[in-house]
Amino acid sequence: MKILVPVKRVVDYNVKVRVKPDQTGVDLANVKMSMNPFCEIAVEEAIRLKEKGAAEEIVVVSIGPAQAQETIRTALAMGADRGIHITTDDAVESLGVAKLLAKVVEEESPELVILGKQAIDGDVNATGQMLAALLGWPQATFASEVEKTDDGYNVTREIDGGLQTIKVSSPAIITTDLRLNEPRYASLPNIMKAKRKPIDAKTPADFGVDIAPRLEALKVAEPAKREAGVKVESVAELVDKLKNEAGVI
Amino acid sequence: MTVLVIAEHDNASLNDATRAVITAAKGIGGDIHVLVGGEDCGPVIEIVKGLDGVTKVLHAESPALKNRLAEAMETLVLSIADGYDAILAAASTTGKNFMPRIAAKLDVMQISDITAVESADTFVRPIYAGNAMMTVKSNDAKKVITVRPTTFEKAGDGGSASVETIDAPAPAAASEFVSEELSKSDRPDLGSAKIVISGGRGMGNGENFAIIEKVADRLGAAVGASRAAVDAGFVPNDYQVGQTGKVVAPELYIAVGISGAIQHLAGMKDSKVIVAINKDEEAPIFSVADYGLVADLFTAVPEFEAELEKAGV
Ligand SMILES: Cc1cc2nc3c(=O)[nH]c(=O)nc-3n(C[C@H](O)[C@H](O)[C@H](O)COP(=O)(O)OP(=O)(O)OC[C@H]3O[C@@H](n4cnc5c(N)ncnc54)[C@H](O)[C@@H]3O)c2cc1C
Ligand SMILES: Cc1cc2nc3c(=O)[nH]c(=O)nc-3n(C[C@H](O)[C@H](O)[C@H](O)COP(=O)(O)OP(=O)(O)OC[C@H]3O[C@@H](n4cnc5c(N)ncnc54)[C@H](O)[C@@H]3O)c2cc1C
């Protein structure tokens, strides 16, 4: 079985981004970029399935600028087998990403695609579900446990009320939640080895799909600032303030 | 202009988030119809048809809709999508699960987790863990939108909508519900509670959450947690507040033993009043707290409970 894992290059989760003064976007100059943490979890899950003998090949794909190649290399160093880099400098929306991925699935015929549940830059949480719909496949989103069965997967999902377990037939889409696994660090020998693993270079035009954006960002603004508060000296003072000043208890 | 709202429910009662979605729909304008798909979901129909602002309720019954799995919701919503200019659902784990399928099949880009409606085609949504607010205009003919429930008022009762029964088509692909393990609690729901008290890694272990629960019970509060507390197994996953967990905006949020990482702040910084109890006076949580108490939580929290009792709360 072949597993496809789409990985996205995003602002590192430790960075607190700043809005540009002209409100056209956020300032990404000289900001640390990394693989989206949910994509790392997706790569790790694919590797574990392979280690258990449930998969033979892991292909990672990233849509993004030239530097997205580093993100692919990171996945290869973790243990993926080869990469596909669809190069573009444009911000591709989830719908466009899903359309490109649907074409990649057509060419590669994986039986499983594992994506992150959301990218921590756009926080859209849509690509996996859109890809599932375009392919007519079942989906198991927000996975915290994946078990391979004879004809598909039993997946435990993190939902608002607790946990839900569903069964999906193969081929399927899975999107990862935080507690699915703890991604490994790539070892130095594996980082060296990854340099020799193949990455196929493509462009969106190769796939003939329309990825023009549908949404227009009119303005990117700072969120409302909170007024600085006070430090209280004691628990008694805290209760007094909550009761008599804020009136919330 | 007609707007379709997809109801969130458990076949017996309506989730309050749907009332917030109806308020967002009113901002778009036009008639509001609500789709209720489920199995034996008659009690939900009774509630929905009385919601203020709703003119029509569409009722679909099918065993496949019992747990509202995405593949069944997709074909149900698509079967009536032609008649609508906008389709809205809550940005809950249910809405986030099925709405993008509908958007993809309609060939439109979903607008996720909106916090304001500027006009029928322009919306505000947080990006980068809420560190930036993006105003986006959709150029798609139909809008597919998920709504952050905490930022809209909840629509009240007082309507008298007509009810129409519709057929549920076969699901788009094979998926099957196996089981559910729901956290049981007599406390209010985290997403809609007026007061939330959350514990972080500083709690040390799950048993220690008992001191937080005592305060919660005195205040009628819901209990939440940071990711670190959930990852460590102190509390279940559905307690997680933050960018990738639940977003809450109560009247009062009390953060105990939580440092205040941006991902946590993303889920609670719109609370009206924030209290932080942390032994590290440099903890970033204090930068968003209205009232900060630098103290060891193991003495401060029991003392807080005792003071509340003394104050007659
Ligand atoms: C300042 C700013 C301005 C923006 N302006 C616009 C704008 O004008 N128009 C607009 O439409 N959007 C805009 N965006 C949104 C941004 O481009 C989103 O990231 C985009 O919509 C795609 O969301 P997503 O697919 O990453 O999300 P998700 O659906 O959250 O991603 C989930 C998963 O899909 C996979 N995936 C997603 N993208 C890729 C990829 N490129 N390669 C490989 N796998 C991938 C990964 O597995 C990922 O974990 C803007 C964002 C910012 C911060
Ligand atoms: C992709 C991604 C998504 C994430 N999503 C979320 C999310 O949705 N929600 C979330 O919360 N986090 C999220 N995180 C994690 C986040 O970055 C932080 O790691 C997490 O919030 C830290 O939790 P904490 O504050 O409980 O722990 P810590 O940062 O370890 O802080 C513990 C605090 O407790 C205090 N403390 C310790 N002992 C005591 C004591 N006895 N008395 C008083 N104070 C004490 C310490 O001073 C410290 O400030 C995410 C991370 C990533 C990478």
XYZ file of C-alpha atoms and ligand atoms in Angstrom:
668
model
C 0.000 0.000 0.000
C 1.076 3.536 -0.767
C 0.368 6.454 1.591
C 0.302 10.067 0.421
C 1.070 12.765 2.995
C 0.589 16.433 2.034
C 2.833 18.707 4.126
C 2.659 22.470 4.424
C 5.396 24.982 5.221
C 4.093 27.481 7.754
C 5.282 30.042 10.284
C 6.840 28.194 13.229
C 4.394 27.711 16.085
C 6.638 29.632 18.492
C 6.468 32.818 16.442
C 3.995 35.510 17.391
C 3.282 37.119 14.046
C 2.849 40.853 13.610
C 0.374 42.562 11.371
C 1.921 44.929 8.802
C 1.213 48.600 9.501
C -0.517 48.987 6.119
C -2.896 46.126 7.047
C -2.195 44.137 3.873
C -1.059 41.046 5.707
C 1.355 39.805 8.333
C 5.079 40.404 8.353
C 6.792 37.179 7.323
C 10.212 38.664 6.544
C 12.950 36.833 8.500
C 10.406 34.776 10.406
C 11.227 31.153 11.242
C 9.280 28.694 9.086
C 8.678 25.004 9.846
C 6.562 22.079 8.836
C 2.984 22.530 10.085
C 2.897 20.533 13.378
C -0.211 18.593 12.321
C 1.604 17.556 9.121
C 4.517 16.249 11.213
C 2.021 14.097 13.059
C 0.676 12.892 9.689
C 4.168 11.951 8.477
C 4.870 10.124 11.749
C 1.631 8.134 11.507
C 2.438 7.086 7.951
C 5.912 5.938 9.040
C 4.430 3.930 11.916
C 1.999 2.216 9.531
C 4.939 1.371 7.301
C 6.978 0.082 10.233
C 4.069 -2.165 11.192
C 4.081 -3.570 7.665
C 0.768 -1.951 6.711
C 2.345 0.209 3.995
C 5.204 -0.065 1.513
C 5.753 3.484 0.323
C 5.234 6.976 1.706
C 5.057 9.875 -0.745
C 5.009 13.434 0.610
C 3.738 16.359 -1.413
C 3.981 20.054 -0.749
C 2.502 22.970 -2.625
C 4.429 26.167 -2.064
C 7.478 28.293 -2.854
C 10.999 26.987 -3.531
C 11.659 26.698 0.225
C 8.841 24.165 0.590
C 11.507 21.732 -0.594
C 13.060 21.978 2.886
C 9.752 20.873 4.356
C 9.716 17.883 2.017
C 13.333 17.064 2.999
C 12.336 17.141 6.652
C 9.625 14.567 5.965
C 12.081 12.448 3.966
C 14.554 12.627 6.852
C 11.841 11.422 9.229
C 11.339 8.379 6.996
C 9.178 9.161 3.963
C 10.419 7.651 0.697
C 10.053 10.344 -1.939
C 8.628 13.778 -2.525
C 6.595 15.812 -4.971
C 7.033 19.569 -4.933
C 4.398 21.616 -6.723
C 6.092 24.988 -6.931
C 4.116 28.210 -6.670
C 4.666 31.576 -5.004
C 0.940 32.242 -4.764
C -1.081 31.561 -1.609
C -3.181 28.620 -2.694
C -6.488 28.212 -0.867
C -7.632 24.912 0.603
C -9.916 24.353 -2.394
C -7.024 24.806 -4.836
C -4.773 22.604 -2.713
C -7.456 19.904 -2.609
C -7.878 20.068 -6.402
C -4.136 19.681 -6.969
C -3.973 16.847 -4.444
C -6.884 15.105 -6.192
C -4.775 15.099 -9.374
C -1.768 13.740 -7.506
C -3.978 10.977 -6.084
C -5.116 10.161 -9.628
C -1.497 9.749 -10.742
C -0.144 8.006 -7.668
C -3.153 5.872 -6.637
C -2.469 5.817 -2.887
C -4.903 3.891 -0.726
C -4.603 6.356 2.118
C -3.987 10.095 2.372
C -3.066 11.472 5.794
C -3.241 15.253 6.247
C -3.048 17.617 9.189
C -6.435 18.665 10.567
C -5.462 22.301 10.127
C -2.564 24.448 9.070
C -1.641 26.782 11.922
C -1.278 29.837 9.653
C -4.647 30.017 7.928
C -6.435 27.862 10.561
C -8.859 26.815 7.818
C -9.319 23.142 8.695
C -10.728 22.122 5.322
C -8.231 20.596 2.906
C -8.614 16.936 3.913
C -12.395 17.072 3.907
C -12.429 18.831 0.521
C -10.093 16.249 -0.958
C -12.313 13.448 0.387
C -15.365 14.999 -1.275
C -13.603 15.541 -4.607
C -12.460 11.909 -4.638
C -15.736 10.509 -3.284
C -13.819 8.880 -0.436
C -14.801 8.494 3.219
C -12.980 10.599 5.796
C -11.892 10.259 9.398
C -10.921 13.703 10.666
C -9.275 14.810 13.939
C -7.834 11.323 14.528
C -6.296 10.393 17.868
C -5.977 6.681 17.111
C -5.788 4.778 13.821
C -6.135 1.033 13.534
C -5.758 -0.731 10.190
C -8.385 -3.386 9.535
C -8.739 -5.808 6.611
C -10.853 -3.487 4.508
C -10.150 -0.074 5.964
C -9.542 1.714 9.253
C -11.037 2.096 12.689
C -10.364 5.657 13.721
C -10.926 7.337 17.076
C -11.710 11.025 16.623
C -11.466 13.949 19.034
C -14.874 15.618 19.032
C -16.383 18.423 21.128
C -18.059 16.024 23.541
C -15.219 13.519 23.925
C -14.152 10.712 21.611
C -15.916 9.053 18.690
C -14.860 5.892 16.891
C -15.795 5.343 13.260
C -15.002 2.775 10.623
C -14.046 3.886 7.123
C -13.441 1.712 4.093
C -10.273 1.975 2.017
C -9.269 4.178 0.163
C -9.752 6.888 2.763
C -8.696 10.298 4.028
C -7.462 10.707 7.597
C -6.649 14.044 9.245
C -4.537 14.172 12.382
C -5.216 15.641 15.810
C -2.583 16.471 18.421
C -2.693 13.273 20.398
C -2.340 10.786 17.552
C 1.396 10.415 18.146
C 4.571 12.257 19.050
C 6.597 12.872 15.889
C 10.207 11.676 15.928
C 13.225 13.848 15.319
C 15.244 12.997 12.249
C 18.664 11.540 13.095
C 21.761 12.972 11.436
C 22.375 9.867 9.270
C 18.754 10.020 8.134
C 19.070 13.713 7.315
C 22.081 12.832 5.136
C 20.209 9.943 3.532
C 17.221 12.182 2.807
C 19.382 14.378 0.595
C 19.539 11.532 -1.899
C 15.856 10.698 -1.887
C 14.071 11.873 -5.042
C 11.829 14.933 -5.221
C 9.719 15.373 -8.337
C 9.371 19.021 -9.376
C 5.994 20.079 -10.757
C 3.987 23.246 -11.268
C 0.248 23.795 -10.854
C 0.048 24.169 -14.662
C 1.160 20.533 -15.053
C -2.127 19.465 -13.511
C -4.417 21.758 -15.473
C -6.615 22.792 -12.570
C -7.880 26.260 -11.787
C -6.428 27.369 -8.464
C -7.252 31.067 -8.710
C -8.269 32.339 -5.269
C -11.941 32.811 -4.498
C -11.420 34.870 -1.390
C -9.997 38.351 -1.351
C -8.261 39.633 1.785
C -9.515 43.197 2.125
C -7.710 43.896 5.352
C -5.582 42.153 7.957
C -5.818 43.915 11.317
C -4.546 43.515 14.859
C -7.032 41.850 17.179
C -8.575 44.032 19.873
C -5.967 44.668 22.581
C -6.745 43.863 26.195
C -6.135 46.623 28.726
C -3.317 45.738 31.105
C -4.740 44.416 34.365
C -3.574 44.533 37.956
C -1.833 42.105 40.268
C -3.764 41.419 43.455
C -1.959 40.822 46.741
C -4.193 38.157 48.216
C -6.986 35.724 47.507
C -9.344 37.844 49.618
C -8.599 40.874 47.442
C -9.213 38.788 44.320
C -12.640 37.678 45.534
C -13.492 41.232 46.525
C -12.534 42.590 43.082
C -14.444 39.872 41.236
C -17.522 40.521 43.315
C -17.524 44.279 43.768
C -15.456 45.669 40.872
C -16.004 43.268 37.959
C -19.356 41.961 39.186
C -18.824 38.546 37.624
C -19.458 36.315 40.635
C -31.725 35.932 -0.793
C -32.217 32.794 1.283
C -29.807 31.428 3.856
C -29.624 27.820 4.999
C -28.495 27.070 8.545
C -27.609 23.502 9.414
C -28.744 22.608 12.919
C -26.392 20.956 15.370
C -28.136 18.535 17.697
C -28.065 15.067 19.239
C -31.525 14.016 17.967
C -33.063 15.120 21.281
C -31.987 18.692 21.892
C -30.574 21.598 19.939
C -26.996 22.686 20.570
C -26.976 26.380 21.542
C -24.269 27.041 18.947
C -27.013 26.878 16.297
C -28.703 29.908 17.878
C -25.476 31.880 17.362
C -25.326 30.734 13.733
C -28.860 32.034 13.210
C -27.763 35.441 14.460
C -24.883 35.378 11.948
C -27.399 34.408 9.226
C -29.542 37.421 10.144
C -26.479 39.593 9.483
C -26.317 38.251 5.932
C -30.000 39.026 5.376
C -32.936 37.333 3.654
C -35.077 34.367 4.696
C -33.562 31.843 7.058
C -34.275 28.132 6.660
C -32.898 25.525 9.051
C -32.037 21.965 8.052
C -32.396 19.293 10.730
C -31.039 15.923 9.640
C -31.070 13.043 12.088
C -32.834 9.928 13.288
C -35.942 10.336 15.446
C -35.076 13.981 15.762
C -38.671 15.205 16.212
C -37.918 16.956 19.533
C -35.301 19.088 17.765
C -37.844 20.131 15.116
C -40.131 21.377 17.889
C -37.374 23.645 19.214
C -36.113 24.859 15.839
C -39.488 25.872 14.453
C -39.919 28.246 17.374
C -36.586 30.034 16.870
C -36.786 33.745 16.267
C -36.098 34.645 12.631
C -36.538 31.173 11.129
C -39.189 30.937 8.399
C -38.879 27.301 7.355
C -37.551 24.070 8.829
C -36.430 21.196 6.607
C -36.628 17.831 8.309
C -34.753 14.748 7.046
C -34.865 11.382 8.788
C -32.513 8.496 8.097
C -30.504 5.960 10.102
C -27.442 7.215 8.194
C -27.972 10.655 9.713
C -28.132 9.444 13.299
C -24.563 10.566 14.068
C -24.332 13.158 11.304
C -21.272 11.623 9.695
C -19.767 13.817 6.985
C -20.529 11.515 4.038
C -24.263 11.495 4.836
C -24.431 15.219 5.590
C -22.715 15.990 2.277
C -25.370 14.457 0.056
C -28.232 15.708 2.239
C -27.123 19.339 2.079
C -26.183 19.131 -1.613
C -29.674 17.851 -2.433
C -31.134 21.233 -1.458
C -28.126 23.551 -1.930
C -29.446 24.948 -5.249
C -32.048 27.005 -3.469
C -29.638 28.916 -1.232
C -27.248 31.836 -1.482
C -25.379 30.966 1.692
C -25.008 27.826 3.800
C -23.940 28.187 7.432
C -23.071 25.847 10.280
C -21.274 26.156 13.595
C -17.480 25.824 13.612
C -17.836 22.858 15.960
C -16.155 19.523 15.379
C -19.357 18.446 13.584
C -19.551 21.507 11.341
C -15.817 21.522 10.620
C -16.125 17.885 9.635
C -18.826 18.061 6.950
C -18.927 21.666 5.687
C -15.724 21.556 3.579
C -17.130 18.545 1.698
C -20.120 20.647 0.702
C -17.925 23.589 -0.293
C -15.705 21.372 -2.451
C -18.651 19.799 -4.258
C -20.157 23.231 -4.904
C -16.721 24.416 -6.079
C -16.534 27.260 -3.563
C -13.904 28.167 -0.991
C -15.230 27.819 2.528
C -14.950 30.785 4.869
C -13.982 29.187 8.168
C -14.736 30.244 11.720
C -16.075 33.757 11.063
C -16.302 36.173 13.985
C -18.247 38.959 12.245
C -20.475 39.551 9.219
C -19.651 42.813 7.435
C -22.047 42.300 4.526
C -23.560 39.451 2.495
C -20.143 38.657 0.985
C -17.611 40.043 3.456
C -16.643 38.481 6.759
C -13.999 38.680 9.483
C -12.041 35.620 10.569
C -9.038 35.054 12.814
C -5.778 33.740 11.332
C -2.450 32.827 12.980
C -4.028 31.747 16.270
C -6.034 34.956 16.445
C -2.930 37.167 16.224
C -4.449 38.746 13.134
C -8.017 39.339 12.034
C -8.607 39.047 8.303
C -11.503 40.735 6.539
C -12.276 38.561 3.511
C -14.601 39.043 0.608
C -15.858 35.929 -1.113
C -16.192 36.059 -4.891
C -18.024 32.730 -5.047
C -21.680 32.784 -6.081
C -22.634 30.686 -3.056
C -21.097 31.150 0.360
C -20.230 28.191 2.568
C -19.434 29.454 6.048
C -18.636 28.087 9.485
C -19.392 30.411 12.381
C -17.515 30.825 15.665
C -20.442 30.512 18.070
C -18.931 32.493 20.949
C -18.850 35.780 19.036
C -22.535 35.978 18.106
C -25.539 36.479 20.396
C -27.803 33.471 20.679
C -31.095 33.877 18.813
C -34.088 33.554 21.111
C -37.506 31.974 20.683
C -40.655 33.526 19.287
C -40.798 32.291 15.689
C -43.324 29.959 14.086
C -41.710 28.380 11.053
C -43.342 25.912 8.695
C -41.905 22.394 8.557
C -41.200 20.500 5.354
C -40.047 16.896 5.203
C -37.296 16.077 2.716
C -35.621 12.826 1.660
C -32.138 11.875 2.751
C -30.040 10.629 -0.201
C -27.534 7.794 0.226
C -24.195 8.900 1.759
C -21.319 9.863 -0.571
C -18.974 7.152 0.714
C -18.818 4.273 3.181
C -18.264 5.252 6.785
C -19.860 3.804 9.858
C -20.335 4.936 13.416
C -18.864 2.476 15.925
C -18.999 4.068 19.362
C -18.754 7.239 21.349
C -17.150 7.987 24.693
C -18.634 11.264 25.835
C -17.414 13.060 28.940
C -20.246 13.069 31.439
C -20.597 16.043 33.673
C -23.296 17.917 35.530
C -21.360 21.106 34.977
C -22.269 23.528 32.184
C -20.939 23.023 28.684
C -17.456 24.495 28.189
C -18.449 26.339 25.014
C -21.380 28.199 26.558
C -20.594 28.422 30.311
C -20.633 31.894 31.929
C -17.609 30.997 34.040
C -14.725 28.706 33.059
C -11.875 27.590 35.300
C -8.979 25.849 33.550
C -5.937 24.015 34.816
C -2.578 23.576 33.146
C 0.596 21.588 33.561
C 1.080 23.284 36.923
C -1.729 21.086 38.312
C 0.793 18.245 38.436
C -1.682 15.406 37.947
C -5.319 14.539 37.328
C -6.252 14.037 40.990
C -5.224 17.597 41.748
C -7.957 18.848 39.425
C -10.294 18.124 42.366
C -9.406 21.515 43.868
C -10.438 23.196 40.605
C -13.641 21.171 40.429
C -14.614 22.325 43.910
C -14.350 25.940 42.798
C -16.229 25.105 39.588
C -19.084 23.598 41.553
C -19.316 26.611 43.821
C -19.371 29.024 40.845
C -21.474 26.894 38.502
C -18.486 26.922 36.162
C -17.222 24.601 33.435
C -13.753 23.075 33.740
C -11.195 23.475 30.958
C -7.495 22.789 30.483
C -4.400 23.609 28.476
C -3.038 21.239 25.881
C -0.203 20.291 28.228
C -2.711 19.099 30.860
C -4.611 17.064 28.261
C -1.460 15.578 26.704
C -0.281 14.536 30.159
C -3.567 12.693 30.650
C -4.773 14.838 33.598
C -8.150 15.419 31.888
C -9.940 14.274 28.684
C -9.309 15.833 25.251
C -12.584 17.742 25.177
C -11.324 19.990 28.001
C -8.702 21.590 25.757
C -9.090 25.329 25.282
C -7.106 26.979 22.509
C -6.277 27.465 18.854
C -6.677 23.796 18.125
C -9.175 22.971 20.869
C -12.240 24.878 22.006
C -12.709 28.597 21.810
C -14.463 30.037 24.843
C -15.532 33.578 25.726
C -17.171 33.446 29.168
C -17.860 36.349 31.531
C -15.059 35.043 33.736
C -12.098 32.831 32.801
C -9.777 31.616 35.546
C -6.423 30.179 34.376
C -4.646 28.122 37.019
C -1.077 26.896 36.485
C -1.206 27.859 32.804
C 1.716 29.810 31.310
C -0.253 31.512 28.524
C 1.210 30.195 25.242
C -0.222 31.915 22.122
C -2.110 28.734 21.261
C -3.869 28.802 24.619
C -4.571 32.545 24.496
C -6.217 32.048 21.089
C -8.955 30.096 22.812
C -9.763 32.389 25.736
C -8.567 35.956 25.201
C -12.039 37.186 24.269
C -13.321 36.349 27.750
C -14.793 39.383 29.526
C -12.740 39.081 32.713
C -9.582 36.971 32.981
C -7.981 35.820 36.233
C -4.569 34.144 36.308
C -3.116 32.229 39.220
C 0.517 31.337 38.608
C 3.621 31.162 40.781
C 5.815 32.692 38.072
C 5.248 36.442 37.969
C 6.803 36.549 34.487
C 4.274 34.092 33.001
C 2.807 35.531 29.761
C -0.719 34.757 30.963
C -0.457 37.836 33.206
C -0.269 40.073 30.113
C -3.901 39.269 29.291
C -5.193 38.901 32.878
C -7.404 41.570 34.433
C -6.525 40.191 37.851
C -3.293 38.321 38.411
C -2.359 36.476 41.566
C 1.256 35.369 41.923
C 0.963 32.383 44.240
C 1.308 28.651 44.580
C -1.904 27.226 43.216
C -2.038 24.438 45.802
C -2.584 26.993 48.553
C -4.306 29.713 46.500
C -7.045 27.607 44.916
C -8.382 26.013 48.147
C -8.168 29.441 49.782
C -10.093 30.924 46.844
C -12.825 28.364 47.387
C -12.982 29.178 51.100
C -13.105 32.942 50.430
C -15.911 32.449 47.918
C -17.861 30.566 50.558
C -17.191 33.321 53.086
C -18.393 35.894 50.565
C -21.619 33.945 50.175
C -20.981 32.905 46.557
C -1.927 37.346 5.770
C -2.730 36.300 5.090
C -3.367 36.609 3.923
C -4.110 35.657 3.295
N -4.706 36.008 2.160
C -5.467 35.118 1.574
C -6.155 35.475 0.404
O -6.065 36.569 -0.112
N -6.946 34.555 -0.153
C -7.050 33.349 0.414
O -7.777 32.556 -0.103
N -6.412 32.942 1.486
C -5.628 33.808 2.091
N -4.992 33.435 3.194
C -5.240 32.096 3.766
C -4.099 31.124 3.585
O -3.570 31.124 2.304
C -4.597 29.734 3.948
O -3.522 29.121 4.501
C -5.150 28.997 2.759
O -6.471 29.406 2.576
C -5.031 27.516 2.790
O -5.462 26.911 4.006
P -4.868 25.508 4.320
O -5.178 24.658 3.170
O -3.472 25.689 4.745
O -5.652 24.999 5.533
P -5.989 23.641 6.169
O -7.179 23.084 5.527
O -6.093 24.091 7.562
O -4.768 22.618 5.981
C -4.902 21.275 6.431
C -3.881 20.340 5.833
O -3.933 20.369 4.425
C -2.635 20.088 3.867
N -2.172 21.247 3.101
C -2.675 22.503 3.161
N -1.983 23.302 2.343
C -1.027 22.564 1.769
C 0.005 22.825 0.839
N 0.197 24.048 0.343
N 0.805 21.813 0.464
C 0.631 20.571 0.954
N -0.316 20.263 1.853
C -1.144 21.240 2.248
C -1.740 19.827 5.049
O -1.696 18.448 5.305
C -2.436 20.593 6.160
O -2.095 20.083 7.443
C -4.226 34.359 3.837
C -3.594 34.065 5.006
C -2.840 35.000 5.621
C -2.161 34.631 6.864
C 0.128 22.759 16.806
C -0.032 23.156 18.226
C -1.304 23.380 18.708
C -1.502 23.733 20.050
N -2.765 23.948 20.485
C -2.970 24.296 21.784
C -4.284 24.551 22.280
O -5.284 24.487 21.557
N -4.410 24.860 23.595
C -3.339 24.958 24.447
O -3.549 25.232 25.636
N -2.118 24.734 23.991
C -1.898 24.396 22.689
N -0.619 24.142 22.274
C 0.456 24.032 23.278
C 1.050 25.348 23.758
O 2.052 25.760 22.856
C 1.668 25.174 25.181
O 2.633 24.156 25.131
C 0.644 24.818 26.260
O -0.456 25.695 26.201
C 1.305 24.875 27.630
O 0.406 24.470 28.636
P 0.584 24.971 30.137
O 0.490 26.443 30.170
O -0.374 24.210 30.972
O 2.030 24.437 30.520
P 3.377 25.226 30.804
O 3.701 26.131 29.684
O 4.352 24.223 31.203
O 3.016 26.159 32.030
C 2.747 25.694 33.308
C 2.598 26.907 34.197
O 2.207 26.494 35.493
C 2.872 27.292 36.445
N 2.948 26.521 37.686
C 3.597 25.360 37.895
N 3.411 24.938 39.157
C 2.643 25.859 39.763
C 2.145 26.002 41.088
N 2.351 25.083 42.011
N 1.396 27.086 41.372
C 1.155 28.039 40.432
N 1.623 27.952 39.180
C 2.357 26.876 38.844
C 4.215 27.585 35.840
O 4.761 28.785 36.383
C 3.880 27.717 34.367
O 3.606 29.067 34.013
C -0.393 23.838 20.928
C 0.882 23.627 20.433
C 1.074 23.307 19.099
C 2.449 23.096 18.594
